[in-house]
Coordinates of C-alpha atoms in Angstrom, one line a residue:
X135 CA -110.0 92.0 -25.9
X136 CA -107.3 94.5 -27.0
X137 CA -106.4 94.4 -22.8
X138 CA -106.1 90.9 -22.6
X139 CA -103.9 90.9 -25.4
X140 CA -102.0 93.5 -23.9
X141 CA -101.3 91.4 -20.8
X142 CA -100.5 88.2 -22.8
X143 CA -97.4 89.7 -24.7
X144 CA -96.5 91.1 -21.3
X145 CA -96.4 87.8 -20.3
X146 CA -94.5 86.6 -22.8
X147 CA -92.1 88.8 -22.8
X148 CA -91.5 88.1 -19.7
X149 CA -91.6 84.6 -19.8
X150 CA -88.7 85.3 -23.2
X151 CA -86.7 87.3 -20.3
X152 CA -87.0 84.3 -17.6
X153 CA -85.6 82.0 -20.5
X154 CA -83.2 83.9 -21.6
X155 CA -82.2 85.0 -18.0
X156 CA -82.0 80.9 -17.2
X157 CA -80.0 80.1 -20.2
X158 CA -77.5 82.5 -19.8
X159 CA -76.7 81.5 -16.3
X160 CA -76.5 78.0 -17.2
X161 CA -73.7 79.5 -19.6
X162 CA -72.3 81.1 -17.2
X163 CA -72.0 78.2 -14.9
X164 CA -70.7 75.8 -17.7
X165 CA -68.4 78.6 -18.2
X166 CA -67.8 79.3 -14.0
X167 CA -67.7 75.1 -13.9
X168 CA -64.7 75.0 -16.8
X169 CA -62.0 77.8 -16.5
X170 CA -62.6 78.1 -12.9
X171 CA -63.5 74.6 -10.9
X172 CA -62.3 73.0 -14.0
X173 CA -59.1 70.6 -14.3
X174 CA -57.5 73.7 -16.2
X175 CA -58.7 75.8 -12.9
X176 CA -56.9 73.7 -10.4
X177 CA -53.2 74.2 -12.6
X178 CA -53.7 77.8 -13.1
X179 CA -54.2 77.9 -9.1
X180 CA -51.3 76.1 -8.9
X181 CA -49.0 78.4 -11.1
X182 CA -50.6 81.8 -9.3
X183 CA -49.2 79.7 -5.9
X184 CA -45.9 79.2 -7.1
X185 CA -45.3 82.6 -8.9
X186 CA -45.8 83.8 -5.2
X187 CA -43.8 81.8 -3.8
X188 CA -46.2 80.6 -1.3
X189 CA -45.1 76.8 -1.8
X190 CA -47.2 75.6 1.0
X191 CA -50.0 76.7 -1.1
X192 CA -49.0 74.6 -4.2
X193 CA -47.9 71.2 -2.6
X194 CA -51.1 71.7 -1.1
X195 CA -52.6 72.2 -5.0
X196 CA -50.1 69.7 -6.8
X197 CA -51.3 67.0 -4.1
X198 CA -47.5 65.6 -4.5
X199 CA -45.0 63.9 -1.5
X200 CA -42.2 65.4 -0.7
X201 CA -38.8 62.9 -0.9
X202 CA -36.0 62.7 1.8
X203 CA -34.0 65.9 0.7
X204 CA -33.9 69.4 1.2
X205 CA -37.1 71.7 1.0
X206 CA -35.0 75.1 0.6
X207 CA -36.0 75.3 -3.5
X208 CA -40.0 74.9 -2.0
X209 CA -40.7 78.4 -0.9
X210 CA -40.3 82.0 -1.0
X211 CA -37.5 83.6 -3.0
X212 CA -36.3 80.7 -3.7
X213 CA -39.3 79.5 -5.4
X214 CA -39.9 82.7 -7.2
X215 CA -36.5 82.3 -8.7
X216 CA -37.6 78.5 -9.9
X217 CA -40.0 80.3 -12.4
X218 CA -38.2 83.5 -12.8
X219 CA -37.5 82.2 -16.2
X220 CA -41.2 80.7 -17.2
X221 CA -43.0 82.8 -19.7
X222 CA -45.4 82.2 -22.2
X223 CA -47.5 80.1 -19.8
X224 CA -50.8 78.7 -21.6
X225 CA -53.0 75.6 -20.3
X226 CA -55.6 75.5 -23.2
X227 CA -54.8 72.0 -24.3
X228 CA -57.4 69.8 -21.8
X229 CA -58.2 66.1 -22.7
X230 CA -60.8 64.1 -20.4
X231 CA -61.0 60.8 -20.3
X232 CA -62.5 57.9 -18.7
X233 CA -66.2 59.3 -19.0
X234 CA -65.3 62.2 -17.7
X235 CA -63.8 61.1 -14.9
X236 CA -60.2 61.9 -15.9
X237 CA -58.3 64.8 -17.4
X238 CA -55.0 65.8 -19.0
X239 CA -54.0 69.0 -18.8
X240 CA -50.8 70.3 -21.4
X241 CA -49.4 73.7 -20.2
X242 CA -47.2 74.9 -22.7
X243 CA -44.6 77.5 -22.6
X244 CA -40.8 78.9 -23.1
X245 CA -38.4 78.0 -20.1
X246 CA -35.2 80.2 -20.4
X247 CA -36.0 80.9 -23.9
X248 CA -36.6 77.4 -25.7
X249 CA -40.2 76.1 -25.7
X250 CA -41.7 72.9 -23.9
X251 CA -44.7 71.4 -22.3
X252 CA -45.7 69.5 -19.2
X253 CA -48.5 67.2 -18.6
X254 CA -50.8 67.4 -15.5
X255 CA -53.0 64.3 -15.1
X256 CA -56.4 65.2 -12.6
X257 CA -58.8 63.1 -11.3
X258 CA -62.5 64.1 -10.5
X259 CA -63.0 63.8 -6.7
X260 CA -66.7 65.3 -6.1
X261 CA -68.1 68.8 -6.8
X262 CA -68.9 71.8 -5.1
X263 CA -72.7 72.3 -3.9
X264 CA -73.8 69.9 -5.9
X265 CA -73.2 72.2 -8.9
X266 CA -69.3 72.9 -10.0
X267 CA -67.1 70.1 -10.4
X268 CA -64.1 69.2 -8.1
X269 CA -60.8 68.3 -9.5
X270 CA -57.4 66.8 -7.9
X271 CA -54.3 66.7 -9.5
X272 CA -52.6 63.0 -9.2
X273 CA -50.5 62.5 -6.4
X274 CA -47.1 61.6 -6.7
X275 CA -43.2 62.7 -5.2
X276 CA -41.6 65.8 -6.2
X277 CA -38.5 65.3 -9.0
X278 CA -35.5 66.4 -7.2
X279 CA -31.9 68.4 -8.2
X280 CA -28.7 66.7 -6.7
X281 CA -25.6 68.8 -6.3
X282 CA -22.7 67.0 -6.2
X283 CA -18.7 68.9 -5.3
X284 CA -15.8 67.2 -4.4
X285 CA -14.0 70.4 -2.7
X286 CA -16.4 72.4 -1.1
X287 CA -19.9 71.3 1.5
X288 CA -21.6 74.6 0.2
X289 CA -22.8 76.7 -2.8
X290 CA -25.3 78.9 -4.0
X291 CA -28.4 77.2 -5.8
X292 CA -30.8 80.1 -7.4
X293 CA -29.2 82.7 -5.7
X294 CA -29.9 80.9 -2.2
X295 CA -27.3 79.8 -0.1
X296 CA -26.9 75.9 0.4
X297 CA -25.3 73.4 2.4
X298 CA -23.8 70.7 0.2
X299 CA -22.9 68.2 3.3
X300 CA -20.4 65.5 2.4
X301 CA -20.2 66.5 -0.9
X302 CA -23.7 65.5 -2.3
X303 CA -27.0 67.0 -1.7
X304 CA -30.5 66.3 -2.9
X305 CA -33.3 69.2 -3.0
X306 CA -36.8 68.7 -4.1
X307 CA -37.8 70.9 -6.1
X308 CA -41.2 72.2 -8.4
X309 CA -41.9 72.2 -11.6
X310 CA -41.6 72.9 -14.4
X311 CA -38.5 75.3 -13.3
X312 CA -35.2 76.5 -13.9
X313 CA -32.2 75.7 -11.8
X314 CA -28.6 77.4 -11.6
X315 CA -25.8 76.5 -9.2
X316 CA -22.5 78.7 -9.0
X317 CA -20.2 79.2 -6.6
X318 CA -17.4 81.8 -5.4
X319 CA -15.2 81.9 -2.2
X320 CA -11.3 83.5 -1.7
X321 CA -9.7 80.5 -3.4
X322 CA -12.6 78.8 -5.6
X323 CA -15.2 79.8 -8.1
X324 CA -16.9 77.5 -11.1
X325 CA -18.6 78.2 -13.7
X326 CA -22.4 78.6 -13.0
X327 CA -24.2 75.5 -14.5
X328 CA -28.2 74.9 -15.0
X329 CA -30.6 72.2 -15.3
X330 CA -34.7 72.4 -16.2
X331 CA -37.0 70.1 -14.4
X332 CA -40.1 70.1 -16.7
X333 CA -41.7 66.8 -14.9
X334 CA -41.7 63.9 -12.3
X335 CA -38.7 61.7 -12.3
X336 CA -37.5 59.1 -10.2
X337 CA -33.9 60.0 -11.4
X338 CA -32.6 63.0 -10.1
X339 CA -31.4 66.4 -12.8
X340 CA -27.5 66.7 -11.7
X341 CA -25.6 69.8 -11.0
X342 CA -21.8 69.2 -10.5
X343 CA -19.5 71.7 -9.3
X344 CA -16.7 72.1 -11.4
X345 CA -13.9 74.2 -8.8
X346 CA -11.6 75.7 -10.5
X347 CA -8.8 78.2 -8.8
X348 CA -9.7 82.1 -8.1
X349 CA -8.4 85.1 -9.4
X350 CA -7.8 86.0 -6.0
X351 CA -6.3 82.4 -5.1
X352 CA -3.9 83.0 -8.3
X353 CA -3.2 86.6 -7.3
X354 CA -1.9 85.4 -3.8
X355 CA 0.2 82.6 -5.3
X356 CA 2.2 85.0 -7.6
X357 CA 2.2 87.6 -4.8
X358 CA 4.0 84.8 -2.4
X359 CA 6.2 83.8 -5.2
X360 CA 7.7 87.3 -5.8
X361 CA 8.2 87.9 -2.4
X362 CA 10.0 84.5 -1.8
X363 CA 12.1 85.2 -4.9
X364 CA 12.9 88.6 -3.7
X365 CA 13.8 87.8 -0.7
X366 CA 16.2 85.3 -2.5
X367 CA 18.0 87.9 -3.8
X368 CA 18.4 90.0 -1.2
X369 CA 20.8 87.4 0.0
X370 CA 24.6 88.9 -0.9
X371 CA 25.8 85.5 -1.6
X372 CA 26.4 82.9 -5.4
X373 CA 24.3 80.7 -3.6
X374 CA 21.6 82.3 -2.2
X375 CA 20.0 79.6 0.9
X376 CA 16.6 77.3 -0.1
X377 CA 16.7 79.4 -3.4
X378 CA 16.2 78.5 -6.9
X379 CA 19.3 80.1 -8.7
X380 CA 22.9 80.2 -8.1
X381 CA 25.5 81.2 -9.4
X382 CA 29.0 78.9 -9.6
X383 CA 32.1 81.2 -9.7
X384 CA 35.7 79.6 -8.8
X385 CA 37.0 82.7 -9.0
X386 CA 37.7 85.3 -5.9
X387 CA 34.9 87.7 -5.1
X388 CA 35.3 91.5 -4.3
X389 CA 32.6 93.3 -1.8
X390 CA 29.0 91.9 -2.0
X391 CA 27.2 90.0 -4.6
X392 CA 23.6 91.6 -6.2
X393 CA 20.9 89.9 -7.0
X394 CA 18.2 90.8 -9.1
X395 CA 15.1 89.1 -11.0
X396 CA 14.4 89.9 -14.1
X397 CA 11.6 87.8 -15.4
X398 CA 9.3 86.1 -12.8
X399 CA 7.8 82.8 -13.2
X400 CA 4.5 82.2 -13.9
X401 CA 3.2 79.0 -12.8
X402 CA 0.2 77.6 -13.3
X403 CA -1.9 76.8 -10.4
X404 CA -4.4 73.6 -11.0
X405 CA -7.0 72.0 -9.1
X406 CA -8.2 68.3 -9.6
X407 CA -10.0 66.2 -7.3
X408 CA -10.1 69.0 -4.4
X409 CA -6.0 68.9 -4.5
X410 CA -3.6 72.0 -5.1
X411 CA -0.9 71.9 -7.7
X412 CA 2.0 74.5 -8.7
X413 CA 3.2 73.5 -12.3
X414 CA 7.0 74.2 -12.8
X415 CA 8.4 77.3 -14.5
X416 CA 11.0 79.3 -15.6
X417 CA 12.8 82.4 -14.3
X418 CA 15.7 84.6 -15.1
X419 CA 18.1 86.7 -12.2
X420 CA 20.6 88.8 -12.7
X421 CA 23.7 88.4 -10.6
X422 CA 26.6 91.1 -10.3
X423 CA 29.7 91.6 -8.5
X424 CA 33.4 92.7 -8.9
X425 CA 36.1 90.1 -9.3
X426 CA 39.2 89.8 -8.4
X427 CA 42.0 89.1 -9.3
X428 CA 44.8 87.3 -7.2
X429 CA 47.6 87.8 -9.2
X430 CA 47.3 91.3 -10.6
X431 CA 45.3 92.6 -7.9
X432 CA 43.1 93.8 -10.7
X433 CA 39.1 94.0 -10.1
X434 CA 36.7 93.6 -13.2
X435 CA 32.6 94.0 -13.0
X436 CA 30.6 90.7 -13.7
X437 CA 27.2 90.8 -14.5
X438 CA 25.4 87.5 -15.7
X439 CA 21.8 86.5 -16.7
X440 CA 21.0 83.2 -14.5
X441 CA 17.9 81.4 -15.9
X442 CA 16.1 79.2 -13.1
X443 CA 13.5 76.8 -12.3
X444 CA 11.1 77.2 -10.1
X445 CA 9.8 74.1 -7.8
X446 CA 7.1 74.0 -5.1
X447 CA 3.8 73.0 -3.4
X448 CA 0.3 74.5 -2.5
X449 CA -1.8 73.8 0.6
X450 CA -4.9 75.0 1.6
X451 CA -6.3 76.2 5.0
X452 CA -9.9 78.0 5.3
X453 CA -9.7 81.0 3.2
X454 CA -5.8 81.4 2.8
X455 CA -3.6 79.2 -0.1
X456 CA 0.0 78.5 1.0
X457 CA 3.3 78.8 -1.5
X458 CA 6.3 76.6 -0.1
X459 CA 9.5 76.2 -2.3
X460 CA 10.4 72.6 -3.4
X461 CA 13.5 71.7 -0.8

């Protein structure tokens, strides 16, 4: 008897160990079938895609159709630079729905420092071996980012060069994501500008190009300016040809007139609606000669402070921005 009883609590145990065994990898399926084949599994998949840039990968995940404009925002460091500024990322929130047929999944998190959400509606489409659930996320078309510039057919959009044909361009882009357009050349820059896409639209987010005139473009105005004035006055004459200042003397002059300017203008140079513009502005020369006199034969030193007002027009060709004096 005392054997038998022996074998029975082996038995038991061992039956215990079965049961225990079996329930914890039911748990561990429930668990497997949730985080990992769940609705929540199928966005974190689609996060780890884009945060590797492999955007192939996640348009294949996000199910979504691309629209008629550019794919350069859709992959690689350019996509990487999308979510550069996504942190925080958490996708606990998960609602199911239609008998558990449906699910919505709210990833929150902080986009370039202020906090939002997106929603990411799945449907169930099957399951794996019978066992794990299969989820899709709901197909739809990517939100896009339209550039728009009146002055220039290119900029840089997250750090990637872009073509900005005819002075609009469209780029699909993922989401949710950050998006900065700037742009720099020898005679333009503007400021850099951003726009989040946190979700589908039909309406595109809008970037606009403000151009505004370069230091450098500014630099080579005033630089052609002085060098037109001073060659101005190196002309030994009252009235100095195509210059701004004279000087009207009735008087008779002795040897050569001098020029010399004392205060160069400094005009401001505008932009607007892709056109150049010199505003006017004010000067001073100095002239000085020796007069003389036709009666005494005497001579006397003048020297005179001529204030002057400068005229003129800007044009640009490529890379290089033209001064040409008013007529």
């Amino acid at each position: 008897m005392h054997f038998r009883s022996s074998v029975d609590r082996v038995l038991a145990w061992w039956l215990l160990g079965v049961l225990a065994a079996l329930l914890i990898a039911l748990a561990s399926l429930a668990l497997i079938n949730r985080l990992v084949y769940g609705p929540q599994g199928q966005v974190r998949a689609y996060f780890a895609a884009v945060r590797e840039g492999d955007g192939s990968k996640a348009l294949g995940i996000l199910g979504a159709q691309v629209p008629d404009a550019s794919a350069a925002m859709l992959d690689r460091d350019a996509l990487r630079s999308s979510f550069a500024g996504l942190k925080d990322l958490s996708t606990g929130a998960v609602t199911v729905t239609d008998g558990g047929e449906r699910a919505t999944v709210t990833v929150t998190y902080t986009l370039e420092g202020q906090p939002g959400s997106t929603d990411f509606h799945l449907h169930k489409v099957g399951s794996h071996w019978g066992v794990f659930d299969q989820w899709q996320i709901d197909a739809g078309e990517l939100p896009t980012v339209e550039i728009t510039s009146n002055s220039v057919e290119a900029a840089t959009l997250n750090n990637t060069k872009v073509a900005v044909e005819g002075g609009s361009r469209k780029f699909a882009v993922l989401y949710p994501g950050s998006y900065t357009v700037t742009y720099e050349s020898a005679l333009y820059t503007a400021g850099s500008q951003t726009v989040e896409v946190t979700a589908p639209s039909s309406e595109p987010a809008t970037l606009s190009l403000s151009l505004t005139p370069s230091e450098t473009a500014v630099t080579s105005v005033q630089q052609q300016i002085k060098t037109y004035l001073d060659t101005c006055a190196a002309q030994s004459s009252l009235y100095p040809t195509g210059c701004p200042f004279e000087y009207d003397f009735s008087g008779r002059v002795y040897g050569d007139v001098t020029w010399l300017v004392t205060e160069y203008p400094q005009p401001e140079v505008t932009l607007a609606g892709g056109k150049w513009a010199l505003g006017k502005s004010s000067g001073e020369a100095e002239i000085s000669f020796t007069e003389l006199d036709l009666y005494t034969g005497k001579t006397q030193q003048v020297t005179k402070t001529v204030p002057f007002i400068l005229a003129g027009s800007l044009s640009a060709s490529g890379e290089t921005l033209t001064f040409t004096p008013a007529g």
